[in-house]
CSV table of C-alpha atoms and ligand atoms in Angstrom, one decimal:
chain,number,residue,atom,x,y,z
A,714,MET,CA,30.9,11.3,-31.8
A,715,MET,CA,33.6,9.7,-33.7
A,716,LEU,CA,32.8,11.1,-37.3
A,717,PRO,CA,31.9,14.6,-36.4
A,718,SER,CA,35.1,15.1,-34.9
A,719,LEU,CA,37.3,13.9,-37.3
A,720,ILE,CA,35.7,16.0,-39.8
A,721,THR,CA,35.7,19.0,-37.9
A,722,LEU,CA,39.9,17.8,-37.2
A,723,LEU,CA,40.0,17.5,-41.2
A,724,THR,CA,38.1,20.8,-41.6
A,725,LEU,CA,40.8,22.4,-39.2
A,726,GLY,CA,43.4,21.1,-41.1
A,727,SER,CA,42.9,22.3,-44.3
A,728,MET,CA,41.6,25.7,-42.9
A,729,ALA,CA,44.9,25.8,-41.4
A,730,THR,CA,47.0,25.4,-44.5
A,731,ALA,CA,44.7,28.3,-46.4
A,732,ALA,CA,45.0,30.3,-43.4
A,733,PRO,CA,48.5,32.4,-43.4
A,734,THR,CA,47.4,34.9,-45.9
A,735,ALA,CA,44.0,35.3,-44.6
A,736,ARG,CA,45.6,35.9,-41.1
A,737,ALA,CA,48.2,38.1,-42.2
A,738,ARG,CA,45.4,40.5,-43.7
A,739,ASP,CA,43.0,40.2,-41.1
A,740,VAL,CA,44.8,39.9,-38.1
A,741,VAL,CA,46.4,43.2,-36.7
A,742,SER,CA,47.7,43.4,-33.3
A,743,ARG,CA,46.6,46.6,-31.4
A,744,ARG,CA,47.8,48.1,-28.3
A,745,LEU,CA,45.1,49.5,-25.9
A,746,LEU,CA,45.6,51.9,-23.0
A,747,ILE,CA,43.6,51.6,-20.1
A,748,GLY,CA,43.2,53.6,-17.1
A,749,GLY,CA,40.8,52.8,-14.0
A,750,PRO,CA,40.4,52.9,-10.4
A,751,SER,CA,43.9,52.3,-8.8
A,752,GLN,CA,45.7,51.1,-12.3
A,753,ILE,CA,46.9,51.6,-15.8
A,754,LEU,CA,46.9,49.0,-18.2
A,755,THR,CA,48.7,48.3,-21.7
A,756,ALA,CA,46.7,45.6,-23.8
A,757,ASN,CA,46.9,43.8,-27.0
A,758,PHE,CA,44.1,43.3,-29.1
A,759,ASN,CA,44.3,40.5,-31.6
A,760,GLY,CA,40.8,41.1,-33.0
A,761,SER,CA,39.2,38.7,-31.1
A,762,SER,CA,40.5,39.2,-27.4
A,763,PHE,CA,42.4,41.5,-25.3
A,764,GLU,CA,45.4,40.6,-23.7
A,765,ILE,CA,47.0,42.8,-20.7
A,766,THR,CA,50.5,43.1,-21.1
A,767,GLY,CA,51.5,45.8,-18.8
A,768,LYS,CA,50.3,47.4,-15.5
A,769,ASN,CA,50.7,49.9,-12.9
A,770,VAL,CA,48.6,49.3,-9.7
A,771,THR,CA,48.8,52.1,-7.5
A,772,ALA,CA,45.7,51.9,-4.9
A,773,GLY,CA,43.9,55.2,-4.5
A,774,THR,CA,44.7,56.6,-7.6
A,775,ALA,CA,42.1,57.3,-10.8
A,776,PRO,CA,44.0,57.3,-13.7
A,777,SER,CA,40.8,58.3,-16.0
A,778,TRP,CA,42.9,60.4,-18.4
A,779,MET,CA,46.1,59.8,-20.4
A,780,ARG,CA,48.1,61.2,-23.2
A,781,LEU,CA,50.9,59.9,-24.7
A,782,LYS,CA,53.9,61.6,-26.4
A,783,ALA,CA,55.1,59.2,-28.8
A,784,SER,CA,58.5,61.3,-30.0
A,785,THR,CA,59.5,60.6,-26.3
A,786,ASN,CA,57.4,57.8,-25.4
A,787,THR,CA,56.0,59.5,-22.3
A,788,LEU,CA,52.8,58.9,-21.2
A,789,TYR,CA,51.0,61.8,-19.0
A,790,ALA,CA,48.3,60.3,-16.5
A,791,VAL,CA,46.0,62.1,-14.6
A,792,ASP,CA,45.1,61.3,-10.8
A,793,GLU,CA,41.7,62.6,-10.5
A,794,ASN,CA,41.8,61.7,-6.7
A,795,SER,CA,45.2,63.9,-5.9
A,796,ASN,CA,46.8,67.0,-7.6
A,797,SER,CA,49.7,64.7,-9.0
A,798,LEU,CA,50.3,64.5,-12.7
A,799,ASN,CA,52.4,61.4,-13.6
A,800,GLN,CA,54.9,60.6,-16.2
A,801,PHE,CA,55.5,56.9,-17.1
A,802,LYS,CA,57.9,55.8,-19.8
A,803,PHE,CA,57.8,53.2,-22.6
A,804,ASP,CA,61.0,51.4,-23.8
A,805,ASP,CA,59.2,50.2,-26.6
A,806,ILE,CA,55.6,50.6,-27.5
A,807,THR,CA,54.7,47.4,-28.7
A,808,SER,CA,56.1,45.5,-26.0
A,809,GLY,CA,53.2,47.2,-23.9
A,810,GLU,CA,55.5,47.6,-20.7
A,811,PHE,CA,56.0,50.9,-19.0
A,812,ALA,CA,57.8,52.2,-16.2
A,813,TYR,CA,57.2,55.0,-13.6
A,814,ALA,CA,58.9,58.1,-14.2
A,815,SER,CA,57.9,61.3,-11.9
A,816,SER,CA,55.2,63.0,-10.8
A,817,VAL,CA,54.5,66.8,-10.4
A,818,THR,CA,52.1,68.6,-8.7
A,819,GLY,CA,49.0,71.0,-10.2
A,820,SER,CA,45.3,71.7,-9.6
A,821,SER,CA,43.6,68.3,-8.0
A,822,GLY,CA,40.6,66.5,-9.8
A,823,VAL,CA,42.3,66.9,-13.0
A,824,VAL,CA,40.3,64.2,-15.6
A,825,PHE,CA,41.4,65.6,-19.0
A,826,LEU,CA,44.8,66.7,-20.5
A,827,GLU,CA,45.4,67.9,-23.7
A,828,PHE,CA,48.6,69.1,-26.0
A,829,ASN,CA,48.5,72.2,-27.8
A,830,LYS,CA,49.7,71.9,-31.9
A,831,ASP,CA,53.5,71.0,-31.4
A,832,LYS,CA,53.4,69.0,-28.3
A,833,THR,CA,55.0,71.4,-26.3
A,834,ARG,CA,52.4,72.4,-23.7
A,835,LEU,CA,49.8,69.8,-21.9
A,836,VAL,CA,46.7,71.6,-20.5
A,837,GLY,CA,44.7,69.8,-17.7
A,838,ALA,CA,40.6,70.5,-17.1
A,839,ALA,CA,40.6,69.9,-13.4
A,840,TYR,CA,36.9,69.0,-12.6
A,841,GLY,CA,37.7,68.9,-9.0
A,842,SER,CA,39.1,72.1,-8.5
A,843,ALA,CA,37.6,74.4,-11.4
A,844,MET,CA,41.0,75.1,-12.6
A,845,ILE,CA,42.6,74.9,-16.0
A,846,ASP,CA,46.5,74.0,-15.7
A,847,VAL,CA,49.2,74.8,-18.5
A,848,TRP,CA,52.4,72.7,-18.2
A,849,ASP,CA,55.5,73.1,-20.1
A,850,VAL,CA,56.2,69.5,-21.4
A,851,SER,CA,59.2,70.8,-24.2
A,852,ALA,CA,61.7,69.0,-22.0
A,853,ASP,CA,62.4,65.2,-22.0
A,854,GLY,CA,61.8,65.4,-18.3
A,855,ALA,CA,59.1,66.3,-15.4
A,856,PRO,CA,56.8,69.0,-16.9
A,857,LYS,CA,56.7,72.5,-15.7
A,858,LEU,CA,53.6,73.9,-14.4
A,859,LEU,CA,53.7,77.2,-16.4
A,860,LYS,CA,50.0,78.7,-15.6
A,861,GLN,CA,46.9,78.0,-13.3
A,862,ILE,CA,43.9,79.3,-14.6
A,863,LYS,CA,40.5,79.6,-12.4
A,864,VAL,CA,37.3,79.0,-14.0
A,865,GLU,CA,34.9,81.9,-13.4
A,866,GLY,CA,31.3,83.0,-14.2
A,867,PRO,CA,28.1,82.1,-13.0
A,868,LEU,CA,27.2,78.8,-11.9
A,869,GLY,CA,24.1,76.4,-13.6
A,870,PRO,CA,21.0,75.6,-11.6
A,871,ASN,CA,21.8,73.6,-8.4
A,872,GLN,CA,25.7,73.7,-9.0
A,873,GLN,CA,28.1,74.5,-6.3
A,874,ALA,CA,31.2,74.7,-8.5
A,875,HIS,CA,32.4,74.8,-12.2
A,876,HIS,CA,33.7,71.9,-13.4
A,877,PRO,CA,36.1,72.0,-16.9
A,878,HIS,CA,35.6,68.6,-17.9
A,879,GLN,CA,37.6,68.4,-21.2
A,880,ALA,CA,40.5,70.4,-23.2
A,881,LEU,CA,40.1,69.8,-26.8
A,882,LEU,CA,42.3,71.3,-29.4
A,883,ASP,CA,40.6,72.7,-32.6
A,884,PRO,CA,41.3,71.3,-36.0
A,885,THR,CA,43.6,74.7,-36.7
A,886,GLY,CA,45.8,74.0,-33.7
A,887,ARG,CA,45.2,77.5,-32.2
A,888,PHE,CA,42.2,77.1,-29.5
A,889,ILE,CA,41.4,74.8,-27.0
A,890,ILE,CA,37.7,74.0,-25.9
A,891,LEU,CA,36.6,73.3,-22.5
A,892,PRO,CA,33.4,72.5,-21.5
A,893,ASP,CA,32.7,73.6,-17.9
A,894,LEU,CA,29.8,71.3,-16.6
A,895,GLY,CA,29.1,73.5,-13.4
A,896,GLY,CA,28.7,76.8,-15.5
A,897,ASP,CA,26.7,75.8,-18.5
A,898,GLN,CA,29.4,77.6,-20.7
A,899,LEU,CA,32.2,76.2,-23.0
A,900,LEU,CA,35.8,78.2,-22.7
A,901,VAL,CA,37.9,79.2,-25.3
A,902,LEU,CA,41.8,79.1,-24.6
A,903,ASP,CA,43.6,80.8,-27.0
A,904,THR,CA,46.9,79.1,-27.2
A,905,LYS,CA,48.5,81.5,-29.5
A,906,ASP,CA,51.9,83.0,-28.5
A,907,ASP,CA,52.2,80.9,-25.6
A,908,LYS,CA,49.2,83.1,-24.1
A,909,TYR,CA,47.0,80.8,-22.8
A,910,GLU,CA,44.3,82.8,-21.7
A,911,ILE,CA,40.5,82.4,-22.2
A,912,THR,CA,39.3,84.9,-24.9
A,913,GLU,CA,35.5,83.8,-25.3
A,914,THR,CA,33.1,82.1,-23.3
A,915,ILE,CA,29.8,80.4,-24.6
A,916,THR,CA,26.9,80.4,-22.7
A,917,LEU,CA,24.7,77.2,-22.8
A,918,PHE,CA,20.9,76.5,-21.5
A,919,PRO,CA,20.7,76.5,-17.7
A,920,GLY,CA,20.9,73.0,-16.7
A,921,ALA,CA,22.5,71.9,-19.9
A,922,GLY,CA,26.0,70.1,-18.1
A,923,PRO,CA,28.3,70.2,-20.9
A,924,ARG,CA,30.8,67.1,-20.6
A,925,HIS,CA,32.6,66.1,-23.8
A,926,GLY,CA,32.5,67.7,-27.4
A,927,GLY,CA,34.4,66.8,-30.5
A,928,PHE,CA,35.2,68.8,-34.1
A,929,ILE,CA,34.0,68.2,-37.7
A,930,THR,CA,35.3,69.7,-40.4
A,931,SER,CA,34.0,69.9,-43.9
A,932,GLY,CA,35.5,71.8,-46.4
A,933,ASP,CA,36.8,75.3,-45.3
A,934,LYS,CA,33.8,74.7,-42.8
A,935,THR,CA,34.4,73.5,-39.0
A,936,PHE,CA,31.9,72.5,-36.5
A,937,TYR,CA,31.8,71.5,-32.6
A,938,THR,CA,28.9,69.3,-31.2
A,939,VAL,CA,29.1,68.8,-27.5
A,940,ALA,CA,27.2,66.0,-25.2
A,941,CYS,CA,25.7,67.3,-22.2
A,942,GLU,CA,26.0,65.1,-19.4
A,943,LEU,CA,23.3,66.7,-17.1
A,944,SER,CA,20.6,67.7,-19.8
A,945,ASN,CA,21.2,64.8,-22.1
A,946,LYS,CA,21.5,67.1,-24.6
A,947,VAL,CA,23.8,67.2,-27.9
A,948,ILE,CA,24.3,70.1,-29.6
A,949,LEU,CA,25.8,71.1,-32.7
A,950,TYR,CA,27.6,74.4,-33.4
A,951,GLY,CA,29.1,76.1,-36.7
A,952,LEU,CA,32.5,77.9,-35.9
A,953,ASP,CA,33.4,80.9,-37.2
A,954,TYR,CA,37.3,82.0,-37.0
A,955,THR,CA,36.9,85.8,-37.2
A,956,GLY,CA,40.6,86.9,-36.7
A,957,ASP,CA,41.8,86.5,-33.3
A,958,GLY,CA,38.2,85.2,-32.1
A,959,LEU,CA,36.0,82.4,-32.2
A,960,ALA,CA,32.4,82.7,-32.9
A,961,PHE,CA,29.8,79.8,-32.1
A,962,LYS,CA,26.5,79.6,-33.8
A,963,GLU,CA,24.1,77.3,-32.4
A,964,ILE,CA,22.7,75.0,-35.3
A,965,SER,CA,20.9,72.3,-33.3
A,966,THR,CA,20.2,70.7,-29.7
A,967,GLN,CA,18.8,67.3,-29.1
A,968,SER,CA,18.3,64.5,-26.7
A,969,THR,CA,21.6,62.3,-26.9
A,970,TYR,CA,19.0,59.0,-26.9
A,971,GLY,CA,17.5,60.6,-30.4
A,972,ALA,CA,13.7,60.3,-30.4
A,973,GLN,CA,12.6,56.7,-30.0
A,974,PHE,CA,15.1,55.2,-27.3
A,975,PRO,CA,14.5,57.4,-24.4
A,976,PRO,CA,16.7,56.2,-21.1
A,977,ALA,CA,14.8,54.1,-18.7
A,978,ASN,CA,15.7,56.5,-15.8
A,979,ALA,CA,15.8,60.1,-16.7
A,980,THR,CA,17.0,61.2,-13.6
A,981,SER,CA,20.4,59.1,-13.2
A,982,ALA,CA,21.0,59.3,-17.0
A,983,ALA,CA,24.1,61.2,-17.7
A,984,ALA,CA,25.7,61.5,-21.7
A,985,GLY,CA,29.3,60.6,-21.5
A,986,ALA,CA,31.8,60.5,-23.8
A,987,VAL,CA,31.9,61.6,-27.5
A,988,ALA,CA,34.0,60.0,-30.5
A,989,ILE,CA,33.7,61.6,-34.1
A,990,ALA,CA,34.9,59.4,-37.3
A,991,ASN,CA,35.5,60.4,-40.6
A,992,ASN,CA,34.1,64.3,-39.7
A,993,LYS,CA,30.3,62.3,-40.3
A,994,ASP,CA,29.7,59.8,-37.6
A,995,VAL,CA,29.2,61.0,-34.5
A,996,TYR,CA,29.1,58.4,-31.0
A,997,ILE,CA,28.1,59.7,-27.7
A,998,SER,CA,27.7,57.3,-24.6
A,999,ASN,CA,24.6,57.5,-23.2
A,1000,ARG,CA,25.5,56.7,-19.0
A,1001,LEU,CA,22.9,55.2,-16.4
A,1002,SER,CA,20.3,54.9,-18.6
A,1003,GLY,CA,18.0,52.6,-16.5
A,1004,ASN,CA,18.3,49.9,-19.1
A,1005,GLU,CA,19.6,46.5,-19.2
A,1006,THR,CA,22.7,48.0,-20.1
A,1007,ASP,CA,23.7,51.2,-21.2
A,1008,SER,CA,24.4,52.4,-24.9
A,1009,ILE,CA,25.8,54.4,-27.7
A,1010,ALA,CA,24.0,56.3,-29.9
A,1011,HIS,CA,25.3,57.2,-33.6
A,1012,PHE,CA,24.5,60.3,-35.2
A,1013,VAL,CA,25.2,61.2,-38.8
A,1014,PHE,CA,26.3,64.9,-39.5
A,1015,ASN,CA,25.3,65.6,-43.0
A,1016,ALA,CA,27.2,68.4,-44.6
A,1017,ASN,CA,25.0,69.5,-47.4
A,1018,THR,CA,22.4,70.4,-45.1
A,1019,THR,CA,24.4,70.9,-41.8
A,1020,SER,CA,22.3,68.8,-40.1
A,1021,LEU,CA,23.1,66.3,-37.2
A,1022,THR,CA,20.7,63.3,-37.5
A,1023,PHE,CA,20.0,60.4,-35.0
A,1024,SER,CA,21.2,57.2,-36.7
A,1025,ASN,CA,20.6,54.2,-34.3
A,1026,THR,CA,22.0,53.0,-30.7
A,1027,VAL,CA,23.6,49.7,-29.8
A,1028,SER,CA,24.2,48.3,-26.3
A,1029,SER,CA,27.4,49.1,-24.8
A,1030,HIS,CA,27.5,45.6,-23.4
A,1031,GLY,CA,27.8,47.0,-19.9
A,1032,ILE,CA,27.3,49.8,-17.3
A,1033,LEU,CA,28.4,53.3,-17.1
A,1034,PRO,CA,30.5,53.8,-20.6
A,1035,ARG,CA,32.7,56.7,-19.5
A,1036,ASP,CA,34.9,56.2,-22.5
A,1037,ILE,CA,34.5,55.4,-26.0
A,1038,SER,CA,37.6,55.7,-28.9
A,1039,LEU,CA,38.3,54.7,-32.0
A,1040,SER,CA,40.7,52.7,-33.5
A,1041,ILE,CA,43.8,54.3,-35.2
A,1042,ASP,CA,43.1,52.4,-38.7
A,1043,GLU,CA,42.2,54.8,-42.0
A,1044,ASP,CA,38.8,53.4,-41.5
A,1045,GLN,CA,38.5,53.8,-38.0
A,1046,SER,CA,36.7,50.0,-38.3
A,1047,LEU,CA,36.2,49.8,-34.3
A,1048,LEU,CA,35.1,51.4,-31.7
A,1049,PHE,CA,36.0,50.9,-27.9
A,1050,VAL,CA,34.2,50.8,-25.1
A,1051,ALA,CA,35.1,51.2,-21.4
A,1052,ASN,CA,32.5,50.4,-18.8
A,1053,GLN,CA,33.1,50.9,-15.2
A,1054,ALA,CA,30.5,48.5,-14.5
A,1055,GLY,CA,28.2,45.6,-15.9
A,1056,ASP,CA,29.2,42.1,-17.3
A,1057,ASN,CA,31.8,43.7,-19.8
A,1058,GLY,CA,34.4,46.6,-18.9
A,1059,LEU,CA,36.1,46.6,-22.3
A,1060,VAL,CA,34.2,46.2,-25.6
A,1061,ALA,CA,35.0,46.4,-29.2
A,1062,LEU,CA,32.6,47.1,-31.5
A,1063,ARG,CA,32.5,46.9,-35.7
A,1064,ARG,CA,31.8,49.9,-37.4
A,1065,CYS,CA,30.9,50.4,-40.9
A,1066,PRO,CA,32.9,52.6,-42.6
A,1067,VAL,CA,30.7,53.9,-44.7
A,1068,SER,CA,27.3,53.9,-43.0
A,1069,GLY,CA,28.9,54.3,-39.8
A,1070,LYS,CA,26.6,51.7,-38.4
A,1071,LEU,CA,27.9,50.0,-35.0
A,1072,ASP,CA,27.6,46.1,-34.9
A,1073,ALA,CA,25.5,45.4,-32.3
A,1074,ASN,CA,27.5,42.0,-31.5
A,1075,PRO,CA,30.6,42.8,-30.3
A,1076,VAL,CA,33.9,41.9,-31.9
A,1077,ALA,CA,35.5,40.8,-28.8
A,1078,THR,CA,34.5,41.6,-24.8
A,1079,LYS,CA,36.6,41.5,-22.0
A,1080,PRO,CA,34.8,40.6,-18.7
A,1081,PHE,CA,34.6,43.4,-15.7
A,1082,THR,CA,35.9,40.8,-13.1
A,1083,GLU,CA,39.4,40.6,-15.1
A,1084,LEU,CA,39.5,44.6,-15.4
A,1085,ILE,CA,39.3,45.8,-11.5
A,1086,ALA,CA,42.7,46.0,-9.3
A,1087,LEU,CA,43.2,43.8,-6.5
A,1088,GLY,CA,41.6,44.9,-3.5
A,1089,LEU,CA,38.5,47.1,-5.0
A,1090,GLU,CA,36.3,43.5,-5.7
A,1091,ASN,CA,33.8,44.4,-3.7
A,1092,GLU,CA,33.4,48.2,-5.0
A,1093,PRO,CA,31.0,49.5,-7.3
A,1094,ASN,CA,31.8,50.9,-10.8
A,1095,VAL,CA,35.4,50.1,-10.5
A,1096,GLY,CA,35.9,48.9,-14.0
A,1097,PRO,CA,37.8,51.1,-16.9
A,1098,GLN,CA,37.2,54.2,-17.4
A,1099,PHE,CA,39.5,55.2,-20.2
A,1100,VAL,CA,40.7,53.0,-23.3
A,1101,GLN,CA,42.3,54.3,-26.2
A,1102,GLU,CA,44.5,52.3,-29.0
A,1103,ILE,CA,47.9,53.7,-28.9
B,1343,NAG,C1,43.4,36.0,-29.9
B,1343,NAG,O1,44.3,35.7,-28.8
B,1343,NAG,C2,43.4,34.5,-28.4
B,1343,NAG,C3,44.0,34.2,-27.0
B,1343,NAG,O2,45.3,34.0,-27.1
B,1343,NAG,C4,43.3,33.4,-29.4
B,1343,NAG,O3,42.5,32.5,-28.8
B,1343,NAG,C5,42.9,33.6,-30.7
B,1343,NAG,O4,43.2,32.9,-31.3
B,1343,NAG,C6,43.5,34.5,-31.2
B,1343,NAG,N1,42.9,35.4,-32.4
B,1343,NAG,C7,43.7,35.6,-33.5
B,1343,NAG,C8,42.8,36.2,-34.3
B,1343,NAG,O5,44.7,35.5,-33.2
B,1344,NAG,C1,52.9,53.5,-10.2
B,1344,NAG,O1,52.9,54.6,-10.4
B,1344,NAG,C2,52.8,55.2,-9.3
B,1344,NAG,C3,52.1,56.7,-9.5
B,1344,NAG,O2,50.7,56.6,-9.9
B,1344,NAG,C4,54.2,55.6,-8.8
B,1344,NAG,O3,54.2,56.1,-7.4
B,1344,NAG,C5,54.7,54.4,-8.6
B,1344,NAG,O4,55.6,54.1,-8.0
B,1344,NAG,C6,54.2,53.2,-9.5
B,1344,NAG,N1,54.5,51.8,-9.4
B,1344,NAG,C7,55.6,51.0,-9.8
B,1344,NAG,C8,55.7,49.5,-9.8
B,1344,NAG,O5,56.5,51.4,-10.7
B,1345,NAG,C1,15.3,51.9,-22.4
B,1345,NAG,O1,13.9,51.7,-21.8
B,1345,NAG,C2,13.3,52.4,-22.1
B,1345,NAG,C3,11.9,52.6,-21.1
B,1345,NAG,O2,11.6,51.3,-21.3
B,1345,NAG,C4,12.9,52.3,-23.7
B,1345,NAG,O3,11.7,52.9,-24.1
B,1345,NAG,C5,13.9,52.2,-24.7
B,1345,NAG,O4,13.9,51.9,-25.7
B,1345,NAG,C6,15.3,51.4,-23.7
B,1345,NAG,N1,16.3,51.9,-24.6
B,1345,NAG,C7,17.1,50.7,-25.5
B,1345,NAG,C8,18.1,51.3,-26.1
B,1345,NAG,O5,16.3,49.3,-25.6
B,1346,NAG,C1,16.7,56.7,-11.4
B,1346,NAG,O1,17.5,57.2,-10.9
B,1346,NAG,C2,17.2,58.0,-9.5
B,1346,NAG,C3,18.8,58.7,-9.5
B,1346,NAG,O2,20.2,57.8,-9.6
B,1346,NAG,C4,17.1,56.9,-8.4
B,1346,NAG,O3,17.2,57.7,-7.3
B,1346,NAG,C5,15.8,56.0,-8.8
B,1346,NAG,O4,15.6,55.0,-7.6
B,1346,NAG,C6,15.6,55.5,-10.1
B,1346,NAG,N1,14.7,54.9,-10.5
B,1346,NAG,C7,14.1,53.6,-10.6
B,1346,NAG,C8,12.9,53.5,-10.9
B,1346,NAG,O5,15.5,53.2,-10.5
B,1347,NAG,C1,26.0,65.9,-50.5
B,1347,NAG,O1,25.9,66.3,-52.2
B,1347,NAG,C2,26.7,65.9,-52.8
B,1347,NAG,C3,26.3,66.3,-54.2
B,1347,NAG,O2,25.1,67.0,-54.4
B,1347,NAG,C4,26.5,64.5,-53.2
B,1347,NAG,O3,27.0,63.9,-54.1
B,1347,NAG,C5,26.2,63.6,-51.8
B,1347,NAG,O4,25.6,62.7,-51.8
B,1347,NAG,C6,25.4,64.4,-50.6
B,1347,NAG,N1,25.3,63.8,-49.3
B,1347,NAG,C7,24.3,63.6,-48.6
B,1347,NAG,C8,25.2,62.8,-47.4
B,1347,NAG,O5,23.5,63.5,-49.1
């Protein structure tokens, strides 16, 4: 017993003298923003563990999506359970501490926020009320509601309402694309000259249920890929910018699970979030698969053949990975996962910057039990719904 521990001590001692340069190079402190039932958290991630640095706990709220405007240190947070858009302020983002600033009222059930190109407008996708909100956020104060657009058109099979699920600004900074889960359609919102009008609707196959998408650019070509929650399909489109319009050309439709790894329960399976790295690597969270844990699928876009090909799948190390997002270093070397249930609420997975493959063994995890708001201990699926490095 004595000898091994002495050797261990000596080894550690010699490592400690050699360590500072290695540490300085390898250890990057990252700041994360986390949202979930009743709370907003900030955390430091030092490469091996997550440490909570700030929080706002408000019973009954669901800040499931947020956007930070760095120029004013303002955080805009949805409350999926009400019609409030809440603002918070950071004195200094590096501290992780933030304070509540104000609330304004728009449509209810907003689940996603997106800025326009110069961050003077904020667009909200209101899943819960089939509306699109357009806010003026040009001033450093409470947002002003400029416009509310009702989502219209035929509904998908067995759907009772339209459900805009995401609003994502395209690479040109002119159009915002909104997948409508209830209407099996994609909506194109034109931001030019402050118009904010739906100029195009793209119809998907009945029962598609589009949820979250992402853009890929290659040379002068642009592509859009969308993960469909109700059908567990990922669709790849080529985009054509035609003067004032945006045309979608479908290239492929395939399972978000790939061909080899079907969900154990196809009835509950519900594709979730999309993250795209390097204009090539497409990651999709597959939720409620019925397997022991849920998973993150990796697809590779090949610009030469304009194809999207399934690569592999890794465990999300939890259940219901509602959100996934990439670290903000140049290599986007990590993928963060927010699991609403299962053992691990937060997970960091290493990503190979060349192949795009995710390492199946996490770099770090944080138990679900350490990530739920006080009072929700006995409720299901109350883990993180949103994670992003800021
Ligand atoms: C990260 O923080 C944890 C907890 O404080 C600590 O045990 C660990 O050594 C730190 N890791 C690094 C790489 O600094
Ligand atoms: C936390 O945020 C809510 C808005 O969601 C706000 O009403 C409340 O005052 C904030 N709490 C604190 C302690 O700042
Ligand atoms: C999930 O379960 C199904 C059916 O048991 C199996 O075919 C599939 O390979 C599993 N997925 C993974 C990622 O292990
Ligand atoms: C599959 O999911 C459905 C819908 O959630 C559920 O009703 C059913 O019990 C599940 N089947 C199994 C075998 O767990
Ligand atoms: C695409 O084509 C270029 C030029 O021929 C080649 O260098 C590159 O490796 C190809 N990429 C893939 C993914 O096949």
